[in-house]
mmCIF file of C-alpha atoms in Angstrom:
data_model
loop_
_atom_site.group_PDB
_atom_site.id
_atom_site.type_symbol
_atom_site.label_atom_id
_atom_site.label_comp_id
_atom_site.label_asym_id
_atom_site.label_seq_id
_atom_site.Cartn_x
_atom_site.Cartn_y
_atom_site.Cartn_z
ATOM 1 C CA GLU Y 1 -8.814 -32.531 -30.722
ATOM 2 C CA PRO Y 2 -5.751 -32.576 -28.432
ATOM 3 C CA GLU Y 3 -6.375 -33.734 -24.879
ATOM 4 C CA VAL Y 4 -4.777 -33.546 -21.496
ATOM 5 C CA THR Y 5 -4.429 -37.105 -20.225
ATOM 6 C CA GLN Y 6 -4.405 -38.009 -16.544
ATOM 7 C CA THR Y 7 -3.592 -41.340 -14.968
ATOM 8 C CA PRO Y 8 -4.824 -43.122 -12.981
ATOM 9 C CA SER Y 9 -8.478 -42.164 -13.070
ATOM 10 C CA HIS Y 10 -8.948 -43.390 -9.505
ATOM 11 C CA GLN Y 11 -6.387 -44.175 -6.833
ATOM 12 C CA VAL Y 12 -6.919 -45.468 -3.339
ATOM 13 C CA THR Y 13 -4.052 -45.135 -0.889
ATOM 14 C CA GLN Y 14 -3.361 -45.641 2.767
ATOM 15 C CA MET Y 15 -2.880 -42.586 4.953
ATOM 16 C CA GLY Y 16 0.794 -41.727 5.187
ATOM 17 C CA GLN Y 17 1.684 -43.249 1.828
ATOM 18 C CA GLU Y 18 3.196 -41.344 -1.065
ATOM 19 C CA VAL Y 19 1.210 -40.947 -4.255
ATOM 20 C CA ILE Y 20 2.164 -39.650 -7.671
ATOM 21 C CA LEU Y 21 -0.517 -38.358 -9.988
ATOM 22 C CA ARG Y 22 0.452 -38.239 -13.632
ATOM 23 C CA CYS Y 23 -0.527 -35.919 -16.440
ATOM 24 C CA VAL Y 24 0.414 -35.590 -20.083
ATOM 25 C CA PRO Y 25 -0.329 -32.008 -21.152
ATOM 26 C CA ILE Y 26 -0.998 -30.951 -24.716
ATOM 27 C CA SER Y 27 2.317 -31.024 -26.530
ATOM 28 C CA ASN Y 28 2.650 -27.387 -27.597
ATOM 29 C CA HIS Y 29 1.382 -25.949 -24.329
ATOM 30 C CA LEU Y 30 3.769 -24.056 -22.095
ATOM 31 C CA TYR Y 31 1.903 -23.582 -18.814
ATOM 32 C CA PHE Y 32 0.819 -26.393 -16.552
ATOM 33 C CA TYR Y 33 -1.426 -26.470 -13.538
ATOM 34 C CA TRP Y 34 -2.832 -28.642 -10.809
ATOM 35 C CA TYR Y 35 -6.224 -27.952 -9.245
ATOM 36 C CA ARG Y 36 -8.089 -29.805 -6.542
ATOM 37 C CA GLN Y 37 -11.794 -30.321 -5.960
ATOM 38 C CA ILE Y 38 -12.924 -31.804 -2.675
ATOM 39 C CA LEU Y 39 -16.244 -33.567 -3.201
ATOM 40 C CA GLY Y 40 -19.087 -31.083 -3.409
ATOM 41 C CA GLN Y 41 -16.829 -28.067 -3.125
ATOM 42 C CA LYS Y 42 -15.311 -25.602 -5.519
ATOM 43 C CA VAL Y 43 -12.275 -26.144 -7.645
ATOM 44 C CA GLU Y 44 -9.158 -24.768 -5.962
ATOM 45 C CA PHE Y 45 -5.843 -23.764 -7.458
ATOM 46 C CA LEU Y 46 -2.820 -25.675 -6.223
ATOM 47 C CA VAL Y 47 0.149 -24.752 -8.384
ATOM 48 C CA SER Y 48 1.220 -23.387 -11.736
ATOM 49 C CA PHE Y 49 4.391 -24.394 -13.570
ATOM 50 C CA TYR Y 50 6.201 -22.635 -16.377
ATOM 51 C CA ASN Y 51 9.683 -22.896 -17.818
ATOM 52 C CA ASN Y 52 10.509 -25.832 -15.555
ATOM 53 C CA GLU Y 53 9.710 -24.086 -12.333
ATOM 54 C CA ILE Y 54 6.796 -23.235 -10.106
ATOM 55 C CA SER Y 55 5.399 -19.812 -10.973
ATOM 56 C CA GLU Y 56 2.811 -19.684 -8.214
ATOM 57 C CA LYS Y 57 1.473 -21.949 -5.516
ATOM 58 C CA SER Y 58 -1.430 -21.676 -3.121
ATOM 59 C CA GLU Y 59 -1.402 -22.046 0.649
ATOM 60 C CA ILE Y 60 -2.735 -25.581 0.152
ATOM 61 C CA PHE Y 61 0.467 -26.527 -1.680
ATOM 62 C CA ASP Y 62 2.639 -27.102 1.366
ATOM 63 C CA ASP Y 63 5.843 -29.089 1.773
ATOM 64 C CA GLN Y 64 3.953 -32.350 1.311
ATOM 65 C CA PHE Y 65 3.332 -31.474 -2.329
ATOM 66 C CA SER Y 66 5.765 -31.275 -5.204
ATOM 67 C CA VAL Y 67 5.534 -31.087 -8.978
ATOM 68 C CA GLU Y 68 7.898 -32.217 -11.660
ATOM 69 C CA ARG Y 69 8.176 -32.350 -15.413
ATOM 70 C CA PRO Y 70 10.699 -35.161 -15.584
ATOM 71 C CA ASP Y 71 10.920 -35.857 -19.293
ATOM 72 C CA GLY Y 72 9.426 -32.964 -21.216
ATOM 73 C CA SER Y 73 6.068 -34.643 -21.700
ATOM 74 C CA ASN Y 74 4.807 -35.805 -18.309
ATOM 75 C CA PHE Y 75 3.800 -33.459 -15.497
ATOM 76 C CA THR Y 76 3.463 -35.055 -12.094
ATOM 77 C CA LEU Y 77 2.046 -34.113 -8.719
ATOM 78 C CA LYS Y 78 3.521 -35.925 -5.740
ATOM 79 C CA ILE Y 79 2.004 -36.011 -2.299
ATOM 80 C CA ARG Y 80 4.645 -37.324 0.104
ATOM 81 C CA SER Y 81 2.571 -38.424 3.076
ATOM 82 C CA THR Y 82 -1.118 -38.447 2.335
ATOM 83 C CA LYS Y 83 -3.728 -37.346 4.845
ATOM 84 C CA LEU Y 84 -7.422 -38.130 4.901
ATOM 85 C CA GLU Y 85 -8.171 -34.554 3.892
ATOM 86 C CA ASP Y 86 -6.172 -34.998 0.693
ATOM 87 C CA SER Y 87 -9.054 -37.085 -0.645
ATOM 88 C CA ALA Y 88 -10.280 -35.125 -3.647
ATOM 89 C CA MET Y 89 -10.440 -34.942 -7.400
ATOM 90 C CA TYR Y 90 -7.169 -33.629 -8.808
ATOM 91 C CA PHE Y 91 -7.247 -31.926 -12.171
ATOM 92 C CA CYS Y 92 -4.278 -31.242 -14.367
ATOM 93 C CA ALA Y 93 -4.545 -28.487 -16.968
ATOM 94 C CA SER Y 94 -2.371 -26.886 -19.589
ATOM 95 C CA SER Y 95 -2.458 -23.750 -21.688
ATOM 96 C CA ARG Y 96 -0.502 -22.150 -24.485
ATOM 97 C CA GLY Y 97 -0.201 -18.940 -22.546
ATOM 98 C CA ASN Y 98 -2.821 -17.023 -24.501
ATOM 99 C CA GLN Y 99 -4.755 -16.057 -21.432
ATOM 100 C CA GLY Y 100 -8.041 -15.331 -23.052
ATOM 101 C CA TYR Y 101 -8.374 -18.881 -24.291
ATOM 102 C CA GLY Y 102 -8.427 -20.480 -20.855
ATOM 103 C CA TYR Y 103 -7.090 -23.936 -20.258
ATOM 104 C CA THR Y 104 -7.650 -27.486 -21.322
ATOM 105 C CA PHE Y 105 -8.351 -29.684 -18.338
ATOM 106 C CA GLY Y 106 -7.765 -33.390 -17.998
ATOM 107 C CA SER Y 107 -10.465 -35.770 -16.819
ATOM 108 C CA GLY Y 108 -9.104 -35.793 -13.295
ATOM 109 C CA THR Y 109 -7.767 -38.353 -10.838
ATOM 110 C CA ARG Y 110 -9.996 -39.229 -7.930
ATOM 111 C CA LEU Y 111 -7.742 -39.766 -4.925
ATOM 112 C CA THR Y 112 -9.178 -41.589 -1.947
ATOM 113 C CA VAL Y 113 -7.085 -41.729 1.207
ATOM 114 C CA VAL Y 114 -8.188 -44.379 3.700
ATOM 115 C CA ALA Q 1 -7.435 -11.209 -4.098
ATOM 116 C CA GLN Q 2 -10.271 -12.047 -6.415
ATOM 117 C CA THR Q 3 -13.500 -13.726 -5.350
ATOM 118 C CA VAL Q 4 -16.199 -15.298 -7.486
ATOM 119 C CA THR Q 5 -19.709 -15.832 -6.173
ATOM 120 C CA GLN Q 6 -22.384 -18.061 -7.619
ATOM 121 C CA SER Q 7 -25.502 -17.526 -5.562
ATOM 122 C CA GLN Q 8 -27.570 -20.374 -7.002
ATOM 123 C CA PRO Q 9 -26.381 -23.771 -5.728
ATOM 124 C CA GLU Q 10 -28.969 -25.603 -7.824
ATOM 125 C CA MET Q 11 -31.291 -24.827 -10.684
ATOM 126 C CA SER Q 12 -33.588 -26.807 -12.927
ATOM 127 C CA VAL Q 13 -35.131 -26.134 -16.306
ATOM 128 C CA GLN Q 14 -37.387 -27.938 -18.710
ATOM 129 C CA GLU Q 15 -35.930 -29.210 -21.927
ATOM 130 C CA ALA Q 16 -36.078 -26.603 -24.731
ATOM 131 C CA GLU Q 17 -36.496 -23.712 -22.304
ATOM 132 C CA THR Q 18 -34.022 -20.969 -21.427
ATOM 133 C CA VAL Q 19 -32.170 -20.662 -18.145
ATOM 134 C CA THR Q 20 -29.796 -18.045 -16.743
ATOM 135 C CA LEU Q 21 -27.055 -18.801 -14.237
ATOM 136 C CA SER Q 22 -25.715 -15.935 -12.149
ATOM 137 C CA CYS Q 23 -22.154 -15.029 -11.297
ATOM 138 C CA THR Q 24 -20.676 -11.999 -9.598
ATOM 139 C CA TYR Q 25 -17.046 -11.314 -8.881
ATOM 140 C CA ASP Q 26 -14.941 -8.908 -6.935
ATOM 141 C CA THR Q 27 -11.656 -7.538 -8.175
ATOM 142 C CA SER Q 28 -9.625 -4.365 -8.239
ATOM 143 C CA GLU Q 29 -8.164 -5.310 -11.614
ATOM 144 C CA SER Q 30 -9.316 -3.484 -14.716
ATOM 145 C CA ASN Q 31 -8.179 -6.091 -17.247
ATOM 146 C CA TYR Q 32 -9.160 -9.709 -16.842
ATOM 147 C CA TYR Q 33 -10.935 -12.659 -18.399
ATOM 148 C CA LEU Q 34 -14.070 -14.480 -17.344
ATOM 149 C CA PHE Q 35 -15.043 -18.038 -18.136
ATOM 150 C CA TRP Q 36 -17.838 -20.509 -17.698
ATOM 151 C CA TYR Q 37 -16.823 -24.139 -17.331
ATOM 152 C CA LYS Q 38 -19.154 -27.111 -17.428
ATOM 153 C CA GLN Q 39 -18.566 -30.246 -15.363
ATOM 154 C CA PRO Q 40 -20.882 -33.091 -16.385
ATOM 155 C CA PRO Q 41 -21.193 -36.288 -14.335
ATOM 156 C CA SER Q 42 -18.025 -37.544 -16.051
ATOM 157 C CA ARG Q 43 -16.269 -34.852 -13.924
ATOM 158 C CA GLN Q 44 -14.197 -33.388 -16.747
ATOM 159 C CA MET Q 45 -14.007 -29.584 -16.835
ATOM 160 C CA ILE Q 46 -15.091 -28.277 -20.218
ATOM 161 C CA LEU Q 47 -14.790 -24.659 -21.317
ATOM 162 C CA VAL Q 48 -18.181 -23.336 -22.381
ATOM 163 C CA ILE Q 49 -17.575 -19.676 -23.088
ATOM 164 C CA ARG Q 50 -15.119 -16.883 -22.350
ATOM 165 C CA GLN Q 51 -15.210 -13.106 -22.174
ATOM 166 C CA GLU Q 52 -12.460 -10.499 -22.263
ATOM 167 C CA ALA Q 53 -13.214 -7.677 -19.858
ATOM 168 C CA TYR Q 54 -12.088 -5.017 -22.328
ATOM 169 C CA LYS Q 55 -14.734 -6.118 -24.824
ATOM 170 C CA GLN Q 56 -18.166 -4.578 -24.405
ATOM 171 C CA GLN Q 57 -19.811 -7.078 -26.706
ATOM 172 C CA ASN Q 58 -21.197 -10.119 -24.939
ATOM 173 C CA ALA Q 59 -19.717 -13.452 -25.997
ATOM 174 C CA THR Q 60 -21.888 -16.046 -27.711
ATOM 175 C CA GLU Q 61 -21.225 -19.703 -28.509
ATOM 176 C CA ASN Q 62 -24.184 -21.364 -30.211
ATOM 177 C CA ARG Q 63 -26.880 -21.800 -27.518
ATOM 178 C CA PHE Q 64 -24.690 -20.243 -24.817
ATOM 179 C CA SER Q 65 -24.373 -16.521 -24.276
ATOM 180 C CA VAL Q 66 -23.282 -14.248 -21.489
ATOM 181 C CA ASN Q 67 -24.498 -10.983 -20.053
ATOM 182 C CA PHE Q 68 -21.354 -9.183 -18.962
ATOM 183 C CA GLN Q 69 -21.894 -6.075 -16.848
ATOM 184 C CA LYS Q 70 -18.441 -4.771 -15.974
ATOM 185 C CA ALA Q 71 -19.558 -1.950 -13.717
ATOM 186 C CA ALA Q 72 -21.769 -4.295 -11.741
ATOM 187 C CA LYS Q 73 -19.113 -7.042 -11.831
ATOM 188 C CA SER Q 74 -21.678 -9.481 -13.091
ATOM 189 C CA PHE Q 75 -21.220 -12.301 -15.603
ATOM 190 C CA SER Q 76 -24.320 -14.430 -16.121
ATOM 191 C CA LEU Q 77 -24.657 -17.404 -18.469
ATOM 192 C CA LYS Q 78 -27.772 -17.904 -20.562
ATOM 193 C CA ILE Q 79 -28.493 -21.321 -22.029
ATOM 194 C CA SER Q 80 -31.138 -21.300 -24.730
ATOM 195 C CA ASP Q 81 -33.079 -24.328 -25.953
ATOM 196 C CA SER Q 82 -31.800 -26.401 -23.018
ATOM 197 C CA GLN Q 83 -30.910 -29.999 -23.780
ATOM 198 C CA LEU Q 84 -30.645 -33.017 -21.521
ATOM 199 C CA GLY Q 85 -26.910 -33.050 -22.162
ATOM 200 C CA ASP Q 86 -26.624 -29.629 -20.555
ATOM 201 C CA THR Q 87 -27.207 -31.243 -17.163
ATOM 202 C CA ALA Q 88 -23.989 -30.503 -15.290
ATOM 203 C CA MET Q 89 -22.293 -28.388 -12.673
ATOM 204 C CA TYR Q 90 -21.438 -24.975 -14.075
ATOM 205 C CA PHE Q 91 -18.522 -22.981 -12.705
ATOM 206 C CA CYS Q 92 -17.828 -19.322 -13.258
ATOM 207 C CA ALA Q 93 -14.116 -18.436 -13.206
ATOM 208 C CA PHE Q 94 -11.908 -15.348 -13.205
ATOM 209 C CA MET Q 95 -8.402 -14.858 -14.542
ATOM 210 C CA LYS Q 96 -6.338 -11.732 -14.037
ATOM 211 C CA GLU Q 97 -4.583 -10.421 -17.122
ATOM 212 C CA GLY Q 98 -0.837 -10.166 -17.245
ATOM 213 C CA GLY Q 99 1.932 -11.581 -15.103
ATOM 214 C CA SER Q 100 3.488 -14.997 -15.529
ATOM 215 C CA ASN Q 101 0.800 -17.037 -13.872
ATOM 216 C CA TYR Q 102 -2.621 -17.567 -15.356
ATOM 217 C CA LYS Q 103 -4.438 -18.770 -12.298
ATOM 218 C CA LEU Q 104 -8.163 -19.368 -12.421
ATOM 219 C CA THR Q 105 -10.338 -18.485 -9.445
ATOM 220 C CA PHE Q 106 -13.574 -20.454 -9.435
ATOM 221 C CA GLY Q 107 -16.959 -19.938 -7.877
ATOM 222 C CA LYS Q 108 -18.640 -22.736 -5.936
ATOM 223 C CA GLY Q 109 -20.713 -23.800 -8.905
ATOM 224 C CA THR Q 110 -24.361 -24.154 -9.862
ATOM 225 C CA LEU Q 111 -25.818 -27.604 -10.426
ATOM 226 C CA LEU Q 112 -28.133 -27.395 -13.420
ATOM 227 C CA THR Q 113 -30.634 -30.154 -14.105
ATOM 228 C CA VAL Q 114 -32.472 -30.236 -17.405
ATOM 229 C CA ASN Q 115 -35.729 -32.130 -17.100
ATOM 230 C CA PRO Q 116 -37.410 -33.931 -20.001
#
């Protein structure tokens, strides 16, 4: 069964450093997403991406965040200057666009900012 | 804006028994989709079951079924013949129909433990 692949599975970074989280969505999917889950809390929407542009972003997704689909297969989330409160599990997801079928999520990247 | 409420932070059930997880939501939309996702200790989010709001019939997937009450804005998940592998965090989620963004709004989750 096709999978959404995220790398790395765990990343530790110093506060103020830039990090790039990588995702390879399912190949025939058209919509891509990033969600965040702070430990013990609910999963929160960050951004959705369609047709090579952001279609919606949440208030969490400020100027420190950016997304890119650089080569038609990878989908990346960049955090320019990490803060302690950015420590969380970051999930990438993709969908074909048939809403009723939901998404396929990746296994997540656990980001720890120290 | 939509909100999703899961009022049971934790639940436990004995293996082979049946358990029901509650979910309520608030929306002014008339067309939407509802989902239950499972997050085992591996942390991956796995789709368990989905329901289209325009369908009156409750969705069923093997041991998993829902009780969808549109007027009450309630969407509970019933797990029959619980298995140890069902131990996980369960999230209820809402998606509005239409538009160009298919954003999911999640509840806070219910941690289900299946005891041997």
